[in-house]
Coordinates of C-alpha atoms in Angstrom, one line a residue:
M1184 CA 108.0 109.5 61.4
D1185 CA 107.1 110.2 65.0
A1186 CA 103.7 109.2 66.3
D1187 CA 101.4 112.0 67.5
P1188 CA 101.4 111.7 71.2
S1189 CA 97.7 112.6 71.4
S1190 CA 96.7 109.9 68.9
P1191 CA 94.6 107.0 70.2
A1192 CA 95.6 103.3 70.1
A1193 CA 94.5 101.4 67.0
P1194 CA 90.7 101.0 66.8
L1195 CA 89.4 97.6 68.0
G1196 CA 88.3 96.8 64.6
G1197 CA 91.7 97.3 62.9
E1198 CA 95.2 96.0 63.2
P1199 CA 97.6 98.1 65.3
T1200 CA 100.8 99.2 63.7
R1201 CA 104.3 99.1 65.2
T1202 CA 104.3 102.9 65.3
S1203 CA 101.0 103.0 67.2
L1204 CA 102.1 100.4 69.8
A1205 CA 105.5 99.4 71.1
E1206 CA 107.6 101.7 68.9
A1207 CA 105.6 104.9 69.5
R1208 CA 108.1 107.4 70.6
W1209 CA 108.1 108.9 74.1
H1210 CA 107.2 112.6 74.0
A1211 CA 107.7 115.5 76.5
I1212 CA 104.0 115.4 77.2
D1213 CA 104.5 111.8 78.5
T1214 CA 107.0 113.0 81.0
V1215 CA 104.7 115.8 82.2
L1216 CA 101.7 113.4 82.5
L1217 CA 103.7 110.7 84.2
A1218 CA 105.0 113.2 86.8
F1219 CA 101.5 114.7 87.3
L1220 CA 99.6 111.5 87.7
T1221 CA 102.3 110.1 90.1
A1222 CA 102.2 113.3 92.2
L1223 CA 98.4 113.2 92.1
A1224 CA 98.3 109.6 93.3
G1225 CA 100.9 110.3 96.0
G1226 CA 99.1 113.4 97.2
L1227 CA 95.7 111.7 97.4
R1228 CA 97.2 108.8 99.4
F1229 CA 99.4 110.9 101.7
A1230 CA 96.7 113.2 103.0
G1231 CA 95.7 112.0 106.5
I1232 CA 98.0 109.0 106.3
T1233 CA 98.3 108.8 110.1
A1234 CA 94.6 108.5 110.7
P1235 CA 93.2 106.5 112.2
R1236 CA 95.8 106.3 114.9
A1237 CA 95.1 102.6 115.4
F1238 CA 95.6 99.3 113.6
V1239 CA 93.5 99.0 110.5
F1240 CA 92.4 95.4 109.7
D1241 CA 95.5 93.2 109.5
E1242 CA 97.9 96.1 110.4
F1243 CA 98.6 94.5 113.8
Y1244 CA 101.0 92.3 111.9
A1245 CA 103.1 95.4 111.5
A1246 CA 104.5 94.4 114.8
D1247 CA 106.3 91.7 112.9
A1248 CA 107.8 94.3 110.6
C1249 CA 108.9 96.3 113.5
L1250 CA 110.5 93.2 115.0
Y1251 CA 112.4 92.6 111.8
M1252 CA 114.1 96.0 111.8
L1253 CA 114.3 96.9 115.5
G1254 CA 114.6 93.6 117.2
P1255 CA 112.7 92.3 120.3
N1256 CA 113.7 95.4 122.4
G1257 CA 112.5 97.9 119.8
H1258 CA 109.1 98.7 121.5
C1259 CA 107.3 96.5 118.9
R1260 CA 104.6 95.2 121.2
T1261 CA 105.9 91.7 120.6
T1262 CA 109.1 89.7 121.1
T1263 CA 108.3 86.9 118.7
E1264 CA 106.9 86.8 115.2
I1265 CA 103.1 86.9 115.3
S1266 CA 102.4 85.5 111.8
V1267 CA 104.4 83.2 109.6
V1268 CA 101.8 82.6 106.9
H1269 CA 103.4 84.9 104.3
P1270 CA 106.9 85.4 103.0
P1271 CA 109.0 88.1 104.7
L1272 CA 109.8 90.7 101.9
G1273 CA 106.7 92.8 102.5
K1274 CA 107.5 92.9 106.2
W1275 CA 111.0 94.0 105.6
L1276 CA 109.7 96.8 103.5
I1277 CA 107.1 97.9 106.0
G1278 CA 109.8 97.6 108.7
A1279 CA 112.0 100.1 106.8
G1280 CA 109.3 102.7 107.3
I1281 CA 109.1 101.9 111.0
R1282 CA 112.9 102.2 111.2
L1283 CA 112.7 105.7 109.8
F1284 CA 109.6 107.0 111.4
G1285 CA 109.0 104.8 114.4
F1286 CA 106.3 102.3 115.4
T1287 CA 103.5 104.7 114.6
P1288 CA 100.6 104.6 112.0
G1289 CA 102.7 106.9 109.7
G1290 CA 105.7 104.7 110.2
W1291 CA 104.1 101.4 109.2
R1292 CA 102.0 102.9 106.4
V1293 CA 104.6 105.0 104.6
V1294 CA 106.2 102.3 102.5
P1295 CA 102.9 100.8 101.3
L1296 CA 101.9 104.4 100.3
V1297 CA 105.1 104.8 98.3
A1298 CA 104.6 101.4 96.7
G1299 CA 101.0 102.3 95.7
T1300 CA 102.1 105.6 94.3
L1301 CA 104.9 104.0 92.3
S1302 CA 102.5 101.4 90.9
V1303 CA 100.5 104.2 89.3
A1304 CA 103.7 105.4 87.6
V1305 CA 104.6 101.8 86.5
L1306 CA 101.1 101.3 85.0
Y1307 CA 101.5 104.5 83.0
L1308 CA 104.8 103.1 81.6
L1309 CA 103.3 99.7 81.0
A1310 CA 100.3 101.1 79.2
R1311 CA 102.5 103.5 77.1
R1312 CA 104.7 100.6 76.0
L1313 CA 101.9 98.1 75.5
L1314 CA 99.3 100.3 73.8
G1315 CA 101.6 103.0 72.3
S1316 CA 99.2 105.7 73.2
T1317 CA 99.7 108.6 75.6
L1318 CA 95.9 108.9 75.9
A1319 CA 95.5 105.2 76.9
A1320 CA 98.4 105.4 79.4
S1321 CA 96.8 108.5 81.0
V1322 CA 93.4 106.8 81.2
A1323 CA 94.8 103.6 82.8
A1324 CA 97.0 105.4 85.3
G1325 CA 94.4 108.0 86.1
L1326 CA 91.8 105.4 86.9
L1327 CA 94.2 103.5 89.1
A1328 CA 95.1 106.8 91.0
F1329 CA 91.4 107.2 91.9
D1330 CA 90.6 103.5 92.4
F1331 CA 88.9 102.9 95.7
L1332 CA 90.5 99.5 96.5
H1333 CA 94.0 100.5 95.4
F1334 CA 93.7 103.8 97.4
V1335 CA 92.7 101.9 100.6
M1336 CA 95.4 99.2 100.2
S1337 CA 98.1 101.9 99.5
R1338 CA 97.2 103.5 102.9
T1339 CA 97.2 100.2 104.9
A1340 CA 100.3 98.3 106.1
M1341 CA 99.4 95.1 104.3
L1342 CA 101.3 93.1 101.6
D1343 CA 99.0 93.2 98.6
V1344 CA 100.2 96.5 97.2
F1345 CA 103.7 95.1 96.9
V1346 CA 102.4 92.3 94.8
V1347 CA 100.8 94.9 92.5
L1348 CA 104.0 97.0 92.2
F1349 CA 106.4 94.1 91.6
G1350 CA 103.9 92.3 89.3
L1351 CA 103.5 95.3 87.1
L1352 CA 107.3 95.8 87.0
S1353 CA 107.7 92.2 85.9
F1354 CA 105.2 92.7 83.1
L1355 CA 106.9 96.0 82.1
C1356 CA 110.3 94.4 82.0
L1357 CA 108.9 91.6 79.9
L1358 CA 107.7 94.1 77.3
Y1359 CA 111.0 95.8 77.1
D1360 CA 112.7 92.4 76.7
R1361 CA 110.3 91.4 74.0
D1362 CA 111.0 94.6 71.9
Q1363 CA 114.8 94.3 72.6
S1364 CA 114.7 90.7 71.5
E1365 CA 112.9 91.5 68.3
A1366 CA 115.8 93.9 67.4
N1367 CA 118.6 91.6 68.6
R1368 CA 117.5 88.1 67.6
P1369 CA 121.0 86.5 67.4
V1370 CA 121.5 87.1 71.2
C1371 CA 118.2 85.3 72.0
R1372 CA 119.0 82.4 69.7
N1373 CA 122.4 81.7 71.3
P1374 CA 121.9 78.9 73.9
S1375 CA 125.0 80.0 75.9
P1376 CA 123.8 81.0 79.4
H1377 CA 126.2 83.9 79.6
R1378 CA 124.2 85.5 76.7
L1379 CA 121.6 86.2 79.4
L1380 CA 123.6 89.2 80.5
A1381 CA 122.7 90.8 77.1
R1382 CA 119.0 90.6 78.2
P1383 CA 118.9 92.8 81.3
W1384 CA 115.1 93.3 81.0
L1385 CA 114.5 89.6 81.2
L1386 CA 116.6 89.5 84.3
G1387 CA 114.6 92.4 85.6
A1388 CA 111.3 90.5 85.0
G1389 CA 112.6 87.6 87.0
I1390 CA 113.8 89.8 89.9
A1391 CA 110.6 91.7 90.1
G1392 CA 108.5 88.5 89.8
G1393 CA 110.6 86.9 92.6
A1394 CA 109.9 90.0 94.7
A1395 CA 106.2 89.6 94.1
V1396 CA 106.3 86.0 95.3
A1397 CA 108.5 87.0 98.2
S1398 CA 105.8 89.5 99.2
K1399 CA 102.9 87.1 99.0
W1400 CA 102.5 83.7 97.3
S1401 CA 99.8 85.0 95.1
G1402 CA 102.5 86.9 93.2
G1403 CA 103.5 83.5 91.8
Y1404 CA 100.5 83.6 89.5
L1405 CA 101.8 86.9 87.9
L1406 CA 105.3 85.4 87.6
A1407 CA 103.9 82.3 85.9
A1408 CA 102.0 84.5 83.4
V1409 CA 105.2 86.4 82.6
A1410 CA 107.1 83.1 82.1
V1411 CA 104.4 81.8 79.8
L1412 CA 104.3 85.0 77.8
A1413 CA 108.1 85.1 77.5
F1414 CA 108.1 81.5 76.1
A1415 CA 105.2 82.4 73.7
N1416 CA 107.0 85.5 72.6
A1417 CA 110.1 83.5 71.8
A1418 CA 108.0 81.1 69.8
A1419 CA 106.3 84.0 67.9
R1420 CA 109.7 85.2 66.8
R1421 CA 110.0 81.8 65.0
R1422 CA 106.5 81.7 63.6
D1423 CA 107.7 80.4 60.3
D1424 CA 109.4 77.4 61.8
A1425 CA 107.3 74.3 62.1
H1426 CA 109.4 73.2 65.1
R1427 CA 109.5 76.6 66.8
Y1428 CA 108.7 75.3 70.3
R1429 CA 111.5 72.8 70.2
R1430 CA 113.9 75.5 69.0
V1431 CA 112.8 77.8 71.7
A1432 CA 113.6 75.2 74.3
R1433 CA 117.0 74.5 72.7
E1434 CA 118.0 78.1 72.0
E1435 CA 116.4 80.1 74.8
G1436 CA 115.3 77.5 77.3
V1437 CA 118.4 78.0 79.6
Q1438 CA 118.0 81.8 79.5
L1439 CA 114.3 81.6 80.4
L1440 CA 114.9 79.0 83.1
V1441 CA 117.6 81.0 84.7
A1442 CA 115.8 84.4 84.5
L1443 CA 112.3 83.4 85.3
V1444 CA 112.7 80.3 87.6
L1445 CA 116.1 80.2 89.2
L1446 CA 116.5 84.0 89.7
P1447 CA 113.1 84.5 91.3
A1448 CA 113.8 81.5 93.6
V1449 CA 117.1 83.1 94.7
V1450 CA 115.2 86.4 95.4
Y1451 CA 112.6 84.5 97.4
V1452 CA 115.2 82.6 99.5
L1453 CA 117.2 85.7 100.2
S1454 CA 114.1 87.4 101.6
Y1455 CA 114.4 85.0 104.6
A1456 CA 118.0 86.2 105.4
G1457 CA 118.2 87.1 109.0
R1458 CA 114.7 85.7 109.8
L1459 CA 115.5 82.0 110.3
E1460 CA 118.0 80.4 112.6
G1461 CA 120.1 77.5 111.7
A1462 CA 123.5 76.4 110.4
L1463 CA 123.9 77.0 106.7
L1464 CA 126.5 74.3 106.2
A1465 CA 124.5 71.5 108.0
W1466 CA 122.8 68.7 106.1
P1467 CA 119.5 70.1 104.8
W1468 CA 117.4 67.4 106.6
A1469 CA 119.2 67.9 109.9
R1470 CA 117.3 69.6 112.7
G1471 CA 119.0 72.9 113.4
S1472 CA 120.0 73.5 109.8
W1473 CA 118.9 76.7 108.0
T1474 CA 117.5 74.7 105.1
H1475 CA 115.4 72.6 107.5
A1476 CA 114.0 75.7 109.1
F1477 CA 113.3 77.2 105.6
L1478 CA 111.4 74.1 104.4
T1479 CA 109.5 73.9 107.7
R1480 CA 108.4 77.5 107.3
Q1481 CA 107.1 76.7 103.7
Y1482 CA 105.2 73.7 105.0
L1483 CA 103.5 75.8 107.7
M1484 CA 102.5 78.4 105.1
F1485 CA 101.1 75.8 102.8
E1486 CA 99.2 74.1 105.6
H1487 CA 97.7 77.5 106.5
H1488 CA 96.6 78.3 103.0
T1489 CA 95.1 74.9 102.3
G1490 CA 93.6 74.1 105.7
S1491 CA 90.2 75.0 107.2
L1492 CA 89.9 78.6 108.3
F1493 CA 87.5 80.3 110.7
T1494 CA 84.3 81.9 109.4
H1495 CA 84.7 85.6 108.6
P1496 CA 81.7 87.9 108.2
Y1497 CA 83.5 89.8 105.3
A1498 CA 84.6 86.8 103.3
S1499 CA 83.1 86.3 99.9
P1500 CA 83.4 84.0 96.9
A1501 CA 85.8 85.0 94.1
W1502 CA 83.1 85.2 91.5
S1503 CA 81.5 88.0 93.3
W1504 CA 84.6 90.3 93.7
P1505 CA 84.3 92.2 90.4
F1506 CA 80.6 92.8 91.1
I1507 CA 81.4 94.2 94.6
K1508 CA 78.9 91.9 96.4
R1509 CA 80.7 92.0 99.8
P1510 CA 83.3 94.7 100.5
V1511 CA 85.7 94.2 103.4
L1512 CA 85.4 96.2 106.6
F1513 CA 88.9 97.5 107.5
Y1514 CA 88.0 99.8 110.4
F1515 CA 84.9 100.8 112.3
Q1516 CA 84.1 103.1 115.3
D1517 CA 80.6 103.8 116.5
L1518 CA 80.6 107.4 117.6
G1519 CA 77.5 107.0 119.7
G1520 CA 74.7 109.3 118.6
D1521 CA 77.1 111.2 116.3
G1522 CA 77.5 108.6 113.6
Y1523 CA 80.2 106.2 112.4
Q1524 CA 83.8 106.1 111.3
E1525 CA 84.6 103.4 108.8
I1526 CA 87.2 102.3 106.3
L1527 CA 85.7 100.0 103.6
A1528 CA 87.8 98.2 101.0
F1529 CA 85.9 97.9 97.7
G1530 CA 85.9 99.1 94.1
N1531 CA 84.2 102.0 92.3
P1532 CA 81.0 100.3 91.0
L1533 CA 80.6 102.6 88.0
V1534 CA 84.2 102.3 86.8
W1535 CA 84.6 98.6 87.7
W1536 CA 81.5 97.5 86.0
T1537 CA 82.3 99.5 82.9
A1538 CA 85.7 98.1 82.8
L1539 CA 84.3 94.6 83.0
L1540 CA 82.5 95.2 79.7
A1541 CA 85.8 96.5 78.2
L1542 CA 87.5 93.4 79.5
A1543 CA 84.9 91.2 77.8
A1544 CA 85.5 93.0 74.5
T1545 CA 89.3 92.7 74.9
T1546 CA 89.1 89.0 75.7
W1547 CA 86.9 88.4 72.6
R1548 CA 89.5 90.3 70.4
A1549 CA 92.4 88.4 72.0
L1550 CA 90.7 85.0 71.2
R1551 CA 89.8 86.1 67.7
R1552 CA 93.3 87.3 66.8
R1553 CA 95.3 84.6 68.6
R1554 CA 98.5 86.6 68.6
V1555 CA 100.6 86.4 71.7
Q1556 CA 102.2 89.7 71.0
A1557 CA 98.9 91.5 70.7
P1558 CA 98.2 94.0 73.5
E1559 CA 94.9 92.3 74.2
T1560 CA 96.7 89.0 75.0
V1561 CA 99.0 90.6 77.5
V1562 CA 96.0 92.4 79.2
V1563 CA 93.9 89.3 79.4
A1564 CA 96.9 87.2 80.6
G1565 CA 97.6 89.7 83.4
F1566 CA 94.0 89.9 84.6
A1567 CA 93.6 86.1 84.4
A1568 CA 96.8 85.6 86.5
G1569 CA 95.5 88.0 89.1
Y1570 CA 92.0 86.6 89.3
V1571 CA 91.3 83.3 87.8
P1572 CA 93.3 81.2 90.3
W1573 CA 91.0 82.4 93.0
L1574 CA 88.0 80.9 91.1
I1575 CA 89.8 77.5 91.2
V1576 CA 91.4 77.5 94.7
T1577 CA 88.9 76.0 97.1
R1578 CA 89.6 78.2 100.1
Q1579 CA 86.9 78.9 102.7
E1580 CA 88.2 82.3 103.6
A1581 CA 88.8 84.8 100.8
F1582 CA 88.3 88.5 100.5
L1583 CA 87.5 91.0 97.8
Y1584 CA 90.8 92.8 98.2
Y1585 CA 92.6 89.6 96.8
L1586 CA 91.5 91.0 93.4
L1587 CA 93.9 94.0 93.7
P1588 CA 96.7 92.6 91.5
A1589 CA 94.1 92.2 88.6
V1590 CA 92.7 95.7 88.9
P1591 CA 95.5 97.5 86.8
F1592 CA 94.8 95.0 84.0
L1593 CA 91.1 95.8 84.2
Y1594 CA 92.0 99.4 83.6
L1595 CA 94.4 98.5 80.8
A1596 CA 91.4 96.8 79.1
L1597 CA 89.2 99.9 79.6
A1598 CA 92.0 102.2 78.3
R1599 CA 92.5 100.1 75.3
V1600 CA 88.8 100.2 74.3
V1601 CA 88.4 103.9 75.1
A1602 CA 91.5 105.0 73.3
G1603 CA 90.6 102.8 70.3
I1604 CA 87.3 104.6 69.6
S1605 CA 87.8 106.2 66.2
A1606 CA 85.1 108.8 66.4
R1607 CA 86.8 111.7 68.2
N1608 CA 83.6 113.2 69.7
I1609 CA 82.4 109.9 71.1
R1610 CA 85.9 109.2 72.5
A1611 CA 85.9 112.6 74.2
I1612 CA 82.4 112.1 75.7
T1613 CA 83.4 108.6 76.9
I1614 CA 86.6 109.9 78.6
G1615 CA 84.7 112.8 80.1
A1616 CA 82.1 110.3 81.6
L1617 CA 84.9 108.2 83.0
V1618 CA 86.5 111.3 84.6
V1619 CA 83.2 112.3 86.2
A1620 CA 82.5 108.7 87.4
S1621 CA 86.0 108.3 88.8
I1622 CA 86.6 111.6 90.5
G1623 CA 82.9 112.2 91.4
M1624 CA 82.4 108.8 93.0
F1625 CA 85.8 109.1 94.7
S1626 CA 84.8 112.4 96.3
F1627 CA 81.5 111.0 97.4
F1628 CA 82.9 107.8 98.9
R1629 CA 86.2 109.2 100.3
P1630 CA 84.8 109.4 103.9
V1631 CA 84.4 105.6 104.0
L1632 CA 87.8 105.1 102.4
V1633 CA 89.8 107.2 105.0
G1634 CA 87.6 106.8 108.1
S1635 CA 86.2 110.3 108.3
P1636 CA 83.3 110.7 110.8
L1637 CA 79.9 110.6 109.2
P1638 CA 76.4 111.1 110.6
Y1639 CA 74.4 107.8 110.3
R1640 CA 72.2 109.0 107.4
E1641 CA 75.3 110.1 105.4
W1642 CA 76.9 106.8 106.1
E1643 CA 73.8 105.0 105.0
R1644 CA 73.7 106.9 101.7
R1645 CA 77.0 105.3 100.8
M1646 CA 75.9 101.7 101.5
F1647 CA 74.4 101.0 98.1
F1648 CA 73.5 97.4 99.0
M1649 CA 72.0 96.5 102.4
D1650 CA 70.6 93.0 101.9
C1651 CA 72.4 92.0 105.1
G1652 CA 69.8 90.3 107.3
P1653 CA 68.3 91.9 110.4
A1654 CA 69.3 95.3 111.5
V1655 CA 71.3 95.7 114.7
S1656 CA 68.5 97.9 116.1
D1657 CA 65.1 99.0 114.8
A1658 CA 66.6 102.3 113.6
H1659 CA 70.2 101.6 112.6
K1660 CA 72.3 99.0 110.8
A1661 CA 75.9 98.6 111.7
P1662 CA 78.8 96.4 110.6
V1663 CA 79.2 93.0 112.0
M1664 CA 81.9 92.9 114.6
R1665 CA 81.9 89.2 115.6
P1666 CA 82.8 85.9 113.9
M1667 CA 79.8 84.6 111.8
P1668 CA 79.1 83.5 108.3
P1669 CA 78.8 86.4 105.7
P1670 CA 75.3 87.4 104.6
A1671 CA 73.8 85.6 101.6
G1672 CA 72.7 88.9 100.0
W1673 CA 74.5 91.8 98.5
C1674 CA 75.7 93.6 101.6
W1675 CA 78.0 96.6 102.0
V1676 CA 77.4 97.0 105.7

């Protein structure tokens, strides 16, 4: 019997059924909503994509992307690579846009825009598969479409949006593999490596996870979560076996190792093709060999990410990111007496703080149920992979936008809770409130998300927290434009 596409996910107090979750059938309304939300996200992000006609925050590294595609004579404003602190896949992708549209703001922003738009579509598919609810999928994808931080990062030539896209794809492929493996257990329990070809979704999870790492090292946290969940899913299929972990290692260990360790490593190494000079056939430790150049690059990256960094006025501790204590200034122009132009990277406070409550409820339920295949477990694992490592890493310079890969899982938690409300009237009121909070706040804050000119008083209305220390003048506050420690208080200026 087909599930009603409008039916909610299982209530938080009850056990979800296979029909209400992974096996809920896809309906025509899903296709319509997926297309609508994807087009909506793309349209929101595309409008005014060429403004401002200047580098925004770290966009000056787009010169590296230009260099990748056009070479040192391609009018890229540089003849050598400016930054080597991140892997090259994201630069290749940004460079593809520059190749098509030139070294212009639109050229270096178009591929991140596409990646951000596609990540909304992938989140819909992920929520639909994980929660088995058209309503939950629409809530999660719709919230991401209007999310402030995701919106800004999708319109900026930086690497984080690629981590989001490839990380979500890896989780989606994991879910498809999990359901396929449930239906085809003999393939999974055959230790022969060639059986891996019968698990294309597991291979897809590895490729996407490798692409996330090849975009930015923080993608490795998401890949690690996928690998742990894949192993745990395999053990759950043998829940009646007292030696299930040993059997997983014997029967599926090679498949998991190849798909989620070796294959991502291959993707990562291939991303350096054409970017390092050296002889492929030389001894790896010999100077002048490609392998030596590759390992040297990894060491330089590691040294950068673990060394002491300069003080940045918009850095903030990881614990404060979900609470939006210190947004990140991406662009600022003082228009004299006419006001300011600003792009600020931060989250929607009403939606984020509501989602944190939903995440707490989801985490409690995941801990109470202790089932790796439960939707709550996947949601919590994804959020933890995107956020918790930053609570542990002792790095002096970190920014709120590092939270971006965890944001889709925050919305999955909120969608799970909202769609699980059994009382239809309360559920409708809750969804209506979320729509108003999401669209209304987006409309109000859009000028400081896209850099529209604002009179000072209108700009000041959007700075909810201004515990920033002394004002620049007696009359006006303004963003800090020089290296200095971040303010101790809650400061959006």
